[in-house]
Tab-separated table of C-alpha atoms and ligand atoms in Angstrom:
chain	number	residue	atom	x	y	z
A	1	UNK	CA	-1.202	-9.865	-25.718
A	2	UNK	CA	2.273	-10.148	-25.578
A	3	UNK	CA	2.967	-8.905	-22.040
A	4	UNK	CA	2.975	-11.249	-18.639
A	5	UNK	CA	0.029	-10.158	-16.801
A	6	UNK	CA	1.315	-9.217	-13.140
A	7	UNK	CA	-1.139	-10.614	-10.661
A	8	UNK	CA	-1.604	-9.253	-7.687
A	9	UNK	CA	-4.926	-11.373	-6.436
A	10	UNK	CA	-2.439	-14.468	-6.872
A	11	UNK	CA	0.498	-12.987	-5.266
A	12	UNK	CA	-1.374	-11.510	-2.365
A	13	UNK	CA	-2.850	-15.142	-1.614
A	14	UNK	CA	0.887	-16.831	-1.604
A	15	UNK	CA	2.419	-13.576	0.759
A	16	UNK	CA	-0.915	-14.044	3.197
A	17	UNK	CA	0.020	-17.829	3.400
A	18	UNK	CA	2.947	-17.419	4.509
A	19	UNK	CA	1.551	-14.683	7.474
A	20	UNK	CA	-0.859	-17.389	8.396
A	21	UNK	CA	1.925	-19.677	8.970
A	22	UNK	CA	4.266	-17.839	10.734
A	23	UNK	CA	1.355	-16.308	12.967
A	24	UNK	CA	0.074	-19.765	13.496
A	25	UNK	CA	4.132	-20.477	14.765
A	26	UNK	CA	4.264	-17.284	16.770
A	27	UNK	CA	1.208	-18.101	18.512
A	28	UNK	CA	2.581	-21.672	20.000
A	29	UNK	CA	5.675	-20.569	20.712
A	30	UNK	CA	5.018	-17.177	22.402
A	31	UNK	CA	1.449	-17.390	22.935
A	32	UNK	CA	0.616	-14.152	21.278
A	33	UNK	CA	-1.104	-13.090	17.931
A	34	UNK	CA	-0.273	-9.856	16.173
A	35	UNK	CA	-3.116	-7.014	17.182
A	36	UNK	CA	-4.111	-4.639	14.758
A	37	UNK	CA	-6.915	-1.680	15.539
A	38	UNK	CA	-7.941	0.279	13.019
A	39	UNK	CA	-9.881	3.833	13.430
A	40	UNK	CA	-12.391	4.960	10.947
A	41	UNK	CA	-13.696	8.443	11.568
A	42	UNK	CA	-17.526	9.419	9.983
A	43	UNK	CA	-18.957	7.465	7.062
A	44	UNK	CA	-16.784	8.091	4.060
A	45	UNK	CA	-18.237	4.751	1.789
A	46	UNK	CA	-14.495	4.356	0.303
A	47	UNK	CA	-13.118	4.140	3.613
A	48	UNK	CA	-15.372	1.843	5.060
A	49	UNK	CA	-15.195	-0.813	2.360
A	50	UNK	CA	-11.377	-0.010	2.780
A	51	UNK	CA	-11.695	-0.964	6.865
A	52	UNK	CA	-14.210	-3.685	6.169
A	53	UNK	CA	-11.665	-5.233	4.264
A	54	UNK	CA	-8.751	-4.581	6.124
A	55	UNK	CA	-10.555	-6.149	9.403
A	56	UNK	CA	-11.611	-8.829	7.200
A	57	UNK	CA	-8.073	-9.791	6.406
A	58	UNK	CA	-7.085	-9.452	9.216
A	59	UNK	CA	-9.729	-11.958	10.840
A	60	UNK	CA	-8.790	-14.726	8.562
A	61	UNK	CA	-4.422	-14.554	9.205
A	62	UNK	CA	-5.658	-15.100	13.089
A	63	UNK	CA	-5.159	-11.398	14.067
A	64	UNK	CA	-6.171	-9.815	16.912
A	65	UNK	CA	-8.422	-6.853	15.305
A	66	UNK	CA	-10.041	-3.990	16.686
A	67	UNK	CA	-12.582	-1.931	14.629
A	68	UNK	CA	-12.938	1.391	16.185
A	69	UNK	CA	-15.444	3.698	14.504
A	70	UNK	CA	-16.047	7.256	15.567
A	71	UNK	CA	-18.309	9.424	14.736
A	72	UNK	CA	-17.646	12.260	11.950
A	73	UNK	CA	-17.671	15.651	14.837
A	74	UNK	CA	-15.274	13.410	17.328
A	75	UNK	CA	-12.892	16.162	18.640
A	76	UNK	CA	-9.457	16.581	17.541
A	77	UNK	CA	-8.744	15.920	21.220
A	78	UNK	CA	-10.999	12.856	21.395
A	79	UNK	CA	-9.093	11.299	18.480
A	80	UNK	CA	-5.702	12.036	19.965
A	81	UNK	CA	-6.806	10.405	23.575
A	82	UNK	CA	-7.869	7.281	21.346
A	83	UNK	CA	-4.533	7.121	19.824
A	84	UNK	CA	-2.974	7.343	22.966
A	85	UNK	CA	-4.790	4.592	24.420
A	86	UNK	CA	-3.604	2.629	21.854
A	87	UNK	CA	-0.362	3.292	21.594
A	88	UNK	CA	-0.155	2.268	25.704
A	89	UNK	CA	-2.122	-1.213	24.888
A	90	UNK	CA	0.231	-3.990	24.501
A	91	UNK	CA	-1.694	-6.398	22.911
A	92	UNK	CA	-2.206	-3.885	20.219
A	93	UNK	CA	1.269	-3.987	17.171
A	94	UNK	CA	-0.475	-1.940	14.485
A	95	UNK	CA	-2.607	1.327	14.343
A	96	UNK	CA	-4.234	2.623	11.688
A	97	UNK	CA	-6.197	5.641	11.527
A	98	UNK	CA	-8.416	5.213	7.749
A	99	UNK	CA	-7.494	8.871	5.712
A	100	UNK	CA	-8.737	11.494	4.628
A	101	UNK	CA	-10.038	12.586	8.159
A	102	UNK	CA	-12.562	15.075	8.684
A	103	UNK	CA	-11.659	18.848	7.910
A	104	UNK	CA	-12.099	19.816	11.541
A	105	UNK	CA	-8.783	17.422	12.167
A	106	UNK	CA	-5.084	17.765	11.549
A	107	UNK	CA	-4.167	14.751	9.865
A	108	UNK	CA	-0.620	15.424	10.275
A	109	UNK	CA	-1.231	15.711	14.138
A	110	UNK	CA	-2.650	12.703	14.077
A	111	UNK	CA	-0.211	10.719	12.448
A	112	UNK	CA	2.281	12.200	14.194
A	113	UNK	CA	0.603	10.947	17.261
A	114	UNK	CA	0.456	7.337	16.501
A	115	UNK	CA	3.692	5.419	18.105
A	116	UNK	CA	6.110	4.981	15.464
A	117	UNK	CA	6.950	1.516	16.496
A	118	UNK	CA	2.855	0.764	16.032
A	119	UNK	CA	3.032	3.338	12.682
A	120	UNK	CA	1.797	0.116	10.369
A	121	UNK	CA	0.884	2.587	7.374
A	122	UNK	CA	4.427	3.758	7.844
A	123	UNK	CA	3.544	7.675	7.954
A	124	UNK	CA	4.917	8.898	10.862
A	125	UNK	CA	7.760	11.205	9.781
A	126	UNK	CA	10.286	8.739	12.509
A	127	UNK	CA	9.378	5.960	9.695
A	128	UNK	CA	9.716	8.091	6.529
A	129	UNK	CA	13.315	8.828	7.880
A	130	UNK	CA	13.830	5.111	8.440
A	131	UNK	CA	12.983	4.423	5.114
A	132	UNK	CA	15.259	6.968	3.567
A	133	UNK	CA	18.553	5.368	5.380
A	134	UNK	CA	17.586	2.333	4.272
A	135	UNK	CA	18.877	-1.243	5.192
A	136	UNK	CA	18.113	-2.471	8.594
A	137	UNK	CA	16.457	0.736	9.442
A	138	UNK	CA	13.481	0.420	7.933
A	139	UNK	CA	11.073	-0.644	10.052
A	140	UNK	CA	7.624	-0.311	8.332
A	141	UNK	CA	7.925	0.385	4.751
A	142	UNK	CA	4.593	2.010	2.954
A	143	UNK	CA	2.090	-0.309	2.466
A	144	UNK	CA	1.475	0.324	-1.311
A	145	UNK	CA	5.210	1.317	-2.372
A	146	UNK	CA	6.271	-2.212	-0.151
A	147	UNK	CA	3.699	-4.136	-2.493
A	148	UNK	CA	4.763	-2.736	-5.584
A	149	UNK	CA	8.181	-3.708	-5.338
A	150	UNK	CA	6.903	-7.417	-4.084
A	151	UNK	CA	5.084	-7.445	-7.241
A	152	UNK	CA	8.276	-7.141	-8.998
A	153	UNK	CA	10.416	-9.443	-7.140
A	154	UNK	CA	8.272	-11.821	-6.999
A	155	UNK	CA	7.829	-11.458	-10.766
A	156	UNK	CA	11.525	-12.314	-11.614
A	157	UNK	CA	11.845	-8.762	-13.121
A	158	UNK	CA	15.269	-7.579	-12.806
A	159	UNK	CA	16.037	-4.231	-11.151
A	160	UNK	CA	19.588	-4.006	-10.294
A	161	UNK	CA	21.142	-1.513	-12.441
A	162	UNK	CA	17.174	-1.067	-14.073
A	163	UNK	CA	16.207	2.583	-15.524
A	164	UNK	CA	12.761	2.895	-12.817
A	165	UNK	CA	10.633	5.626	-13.778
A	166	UNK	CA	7.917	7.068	-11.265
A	167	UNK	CA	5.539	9.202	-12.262
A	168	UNK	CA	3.922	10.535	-9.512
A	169	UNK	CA	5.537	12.146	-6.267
A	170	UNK	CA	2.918	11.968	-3.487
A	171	UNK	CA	3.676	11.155	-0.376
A	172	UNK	CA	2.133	8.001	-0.113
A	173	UNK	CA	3.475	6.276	-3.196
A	174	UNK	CA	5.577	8.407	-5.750
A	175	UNK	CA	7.911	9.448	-2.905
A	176	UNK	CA	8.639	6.168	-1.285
A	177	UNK	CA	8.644	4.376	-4.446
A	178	UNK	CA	11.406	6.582	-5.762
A	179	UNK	CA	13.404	6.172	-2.509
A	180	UNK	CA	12.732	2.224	-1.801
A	181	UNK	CA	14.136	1.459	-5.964
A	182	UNK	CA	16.919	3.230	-5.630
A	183	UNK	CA	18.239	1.521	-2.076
A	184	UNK	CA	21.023	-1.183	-2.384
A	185	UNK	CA	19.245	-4.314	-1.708
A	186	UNK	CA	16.796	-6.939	-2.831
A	187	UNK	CA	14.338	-5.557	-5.741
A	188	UNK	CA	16.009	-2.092	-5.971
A	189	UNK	CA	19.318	-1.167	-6.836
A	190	UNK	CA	18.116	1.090	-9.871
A	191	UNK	CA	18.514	3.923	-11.529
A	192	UNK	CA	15.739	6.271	-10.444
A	193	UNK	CA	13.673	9.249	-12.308
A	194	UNK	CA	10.418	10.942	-10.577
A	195	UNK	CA	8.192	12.450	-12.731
A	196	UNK	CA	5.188	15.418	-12.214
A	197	UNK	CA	3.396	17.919	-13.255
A	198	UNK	CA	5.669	20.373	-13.876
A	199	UNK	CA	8.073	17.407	-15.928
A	200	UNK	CA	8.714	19.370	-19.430
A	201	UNK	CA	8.357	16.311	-21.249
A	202	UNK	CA	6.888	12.794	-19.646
A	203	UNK	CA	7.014	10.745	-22.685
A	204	UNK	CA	10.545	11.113	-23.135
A	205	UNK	CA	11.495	9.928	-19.890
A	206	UNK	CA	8.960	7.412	-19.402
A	207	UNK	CA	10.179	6.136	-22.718
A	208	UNK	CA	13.380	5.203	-21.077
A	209	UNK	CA	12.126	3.227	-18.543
A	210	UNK	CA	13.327	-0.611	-17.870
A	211	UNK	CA	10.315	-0.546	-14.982
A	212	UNK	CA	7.715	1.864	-15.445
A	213	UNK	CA	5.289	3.161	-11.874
A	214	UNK	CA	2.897	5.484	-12.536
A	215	UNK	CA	1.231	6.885	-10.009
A	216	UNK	CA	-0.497	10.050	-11.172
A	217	UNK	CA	-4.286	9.406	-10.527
A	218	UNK	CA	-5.284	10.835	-14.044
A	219	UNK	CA	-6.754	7.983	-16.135
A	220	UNK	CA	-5.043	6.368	-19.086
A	221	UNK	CA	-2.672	8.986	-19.027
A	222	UNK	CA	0.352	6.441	-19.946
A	223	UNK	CA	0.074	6.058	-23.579
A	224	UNK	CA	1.596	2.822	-25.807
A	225	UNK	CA	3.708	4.933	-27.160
A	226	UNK	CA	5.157	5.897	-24.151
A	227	UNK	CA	6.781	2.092	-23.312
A	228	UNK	CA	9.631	0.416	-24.067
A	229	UNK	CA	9.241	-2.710	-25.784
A	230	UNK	CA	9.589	-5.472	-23.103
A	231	UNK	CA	9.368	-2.587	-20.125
A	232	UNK	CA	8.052	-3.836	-16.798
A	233	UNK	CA	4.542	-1.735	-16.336
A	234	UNK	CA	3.151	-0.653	-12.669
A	235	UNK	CA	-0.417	1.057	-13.107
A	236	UNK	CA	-1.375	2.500	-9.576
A	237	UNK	CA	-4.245	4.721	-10.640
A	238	UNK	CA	-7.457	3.663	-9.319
A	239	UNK	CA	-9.438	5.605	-11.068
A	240	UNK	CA	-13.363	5.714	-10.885
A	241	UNK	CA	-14.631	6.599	-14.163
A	242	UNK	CA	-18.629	5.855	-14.345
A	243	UNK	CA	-21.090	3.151	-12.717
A	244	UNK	CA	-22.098	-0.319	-13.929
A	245	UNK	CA	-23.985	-2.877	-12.278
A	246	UNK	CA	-22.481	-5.462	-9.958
A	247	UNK	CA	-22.207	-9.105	-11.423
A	248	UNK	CA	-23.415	-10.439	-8.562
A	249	UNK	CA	-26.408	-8.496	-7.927
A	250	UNK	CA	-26.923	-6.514	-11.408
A	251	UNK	CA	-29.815	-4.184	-9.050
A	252	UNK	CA	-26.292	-2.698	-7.098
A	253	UNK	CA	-24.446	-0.461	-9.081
A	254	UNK	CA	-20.477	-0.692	-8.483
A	255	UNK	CA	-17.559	1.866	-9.855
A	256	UNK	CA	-15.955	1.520	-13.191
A	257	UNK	CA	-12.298	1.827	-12.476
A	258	UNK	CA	-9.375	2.518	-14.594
A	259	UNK	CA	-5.594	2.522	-14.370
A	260	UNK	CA	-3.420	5.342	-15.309
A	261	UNK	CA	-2.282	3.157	-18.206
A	262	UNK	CA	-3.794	2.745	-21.399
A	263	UNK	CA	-3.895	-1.234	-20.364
A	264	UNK	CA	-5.421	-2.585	-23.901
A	265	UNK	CA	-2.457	-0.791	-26.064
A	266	UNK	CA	-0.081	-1.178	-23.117
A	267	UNK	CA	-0.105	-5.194	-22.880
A	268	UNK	CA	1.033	-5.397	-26.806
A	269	UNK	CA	4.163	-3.661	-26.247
A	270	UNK	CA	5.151	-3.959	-22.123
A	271	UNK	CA	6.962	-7.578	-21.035
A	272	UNK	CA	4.795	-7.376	-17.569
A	273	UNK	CA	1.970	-5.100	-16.741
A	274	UNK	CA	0.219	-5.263	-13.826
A	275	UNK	CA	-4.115	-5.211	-14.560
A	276	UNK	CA	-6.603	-2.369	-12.884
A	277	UNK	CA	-8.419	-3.717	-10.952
A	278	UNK	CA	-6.143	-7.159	-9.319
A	279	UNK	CA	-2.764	-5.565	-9.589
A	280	UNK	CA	-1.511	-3.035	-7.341
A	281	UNK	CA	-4.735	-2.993	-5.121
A	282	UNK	CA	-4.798	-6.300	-3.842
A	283	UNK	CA	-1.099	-6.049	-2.370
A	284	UNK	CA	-1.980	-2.939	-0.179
A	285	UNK	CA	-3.771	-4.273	2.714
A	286	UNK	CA	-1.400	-7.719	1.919
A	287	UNK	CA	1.343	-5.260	2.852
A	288	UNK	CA	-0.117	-3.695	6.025
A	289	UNK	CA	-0.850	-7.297	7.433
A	290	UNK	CA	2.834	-8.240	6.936
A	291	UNK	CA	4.022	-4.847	8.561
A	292	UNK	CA	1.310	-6.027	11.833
A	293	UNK	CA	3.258	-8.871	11.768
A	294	UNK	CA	6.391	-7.667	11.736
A	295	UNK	CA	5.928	-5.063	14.717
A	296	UNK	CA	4.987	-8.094	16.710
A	297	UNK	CA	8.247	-9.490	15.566
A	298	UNK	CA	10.247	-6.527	16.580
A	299	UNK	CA	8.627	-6.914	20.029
A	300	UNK	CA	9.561	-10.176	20.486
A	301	UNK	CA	13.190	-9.932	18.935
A	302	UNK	CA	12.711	-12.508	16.558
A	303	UNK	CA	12.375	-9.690	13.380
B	1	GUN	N1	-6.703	5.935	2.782
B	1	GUN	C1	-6.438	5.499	1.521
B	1	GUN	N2	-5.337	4.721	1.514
B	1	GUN	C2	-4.903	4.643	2.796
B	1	GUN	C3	-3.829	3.972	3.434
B	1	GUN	O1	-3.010	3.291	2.802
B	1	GUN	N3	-3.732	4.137	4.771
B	1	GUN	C4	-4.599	4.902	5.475
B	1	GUN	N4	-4.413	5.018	6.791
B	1	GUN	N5	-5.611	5.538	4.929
B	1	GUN	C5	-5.773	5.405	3.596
């Protein structure tokens, strides 16, 4: 293997020591912990494991956290009521309503709902605008587009002036991404190409790329051939691909998941990749933790 392997289990544990610490300051200064609540509608098992951790994570920085499950027919109404109580509760920074939502619901109501100064996921369309101006505006950055580029920073990999390639252009990460790299500022600065489905030719362009992010959620659709020698590699696919059974408890059966990169050809020719799972993942829920945080700083005008 000749690439550095980009952790993101290690670099989530050094970002949520330094939330502990600060929260731990906050706390005997001000007397006040950041809250977070976090709404999980029906029983979708991805999103609960999602929520379990979240709350879990949450627990252990010294959060306030609120777990408020609903059931699967709760009313459009209901769920906007709950939002609004909420977004009127002051000990609460951060609220996060766990997607998809049930059919029944507009998810873009409800996101649009949620108080843009408590808009931790960093959805509400106030936010999105934020984040395209930039700078000082930017209040709540994406959670998974905020940890990829924390994964790179913290990395050493250079991206002033860097050829970034996304592939990818959802909402939720090819979007932002594309809009956060090519900011002035710390890790960004570059030179920025999106990618899709309609691109005439993807391994031409991702060919270019000084920093790689593919975000496409079809698996191992990156192939070695497709890198530059020495390129920094982001795999966001999560991709579940089959069953095995858990190492733990070989009885439970747990998901086979793969990236969106080919990662065994990948690592002989990329400088950094980042591994599926323990790359990307990991810094998600790292990331929504530090935008909690940060709301609580805005409040207090210490941010
Ligand atoms: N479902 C899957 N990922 C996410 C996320 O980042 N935020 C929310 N709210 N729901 C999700």
């Amino acid at each position: 293997m000749t690439a550095k392997l980009i952790k993101g289990t290690e670099i989530r544990e050094e970002i949520l020591t330094e939330i502990e610490q600060e929260v731990k300051e906050i706390k005997e200064k001000h007397g006040v912990v950041p809250g977070l609540v976090t709404i999980l509608v029906g029983e979708n098992p991805a999103s609960i494991s999602y929520v379990t951790l979240k709350i879990k994570t949450a627990k252990r920085l010294g959060f306030k956290e609120v777990q408020d499950s609903r059931p699967a027919d709760i009313s459009e109404k209901e769920l906007l009521d709950l939002i609004d109580k909420y977004n009127k509760d002051d000990s609460i920074h951060g609220i996060l309503v766990q997607l998809p939502l049930p059919k029944h619901i507009d998810e873009k109501k409800v996101l649009n709902a949620i108080d843009p100064d408590k808009d931790v996921d960093g959805f509400h369309p106030v936010n999105v605008g934020r984040l395209m101006i930039g700078g000082d505006e930017v209040k709540f950055p994406p959670c998974t587009p905020a940890g990829i580029q924390e994964l790179i920073v913290r990395s050493g990999v250079e991206t002033k002036g860097a050829e970034v390639v996304v592939v990818g252009r959802s909402n939720i990460v090819g979007k932002p991404i594309a809009v956060m790299m090519m900011q002035k500022g710390r890790g960004a600065n570059s030179t920025v190409t999106v990618v899709h489905t309609a691109t005439k030719d993807l391994a031409y362009h991702c060919k270019r790329a000084d920093i790689l992010i593919v975000a496409a959620g079809v698996p191992g659709l990156v192939k070695p051939e497709w890198i530059k020698p020495g390129a920094c590699v982001i795999d966001v696919g999560v991709n579940r691909v089959g069953e095995k059974p858990s190492k733990k408890d070989p009885n439970k059966m747990v998901p086979i998941l793969r990236g969106d990169v080919d990662f065994e050809a990948a690592k002989e020719i990329a400088g950094w990749i980042t591994p599926v799972p323990g790359g990307v993942g990991p810094m998600t829920i790292t990331m929504l933790m530090k935008n909690t945080l940060m709301s609580l700083k805005y409040k207090l005008g210490i941010a």
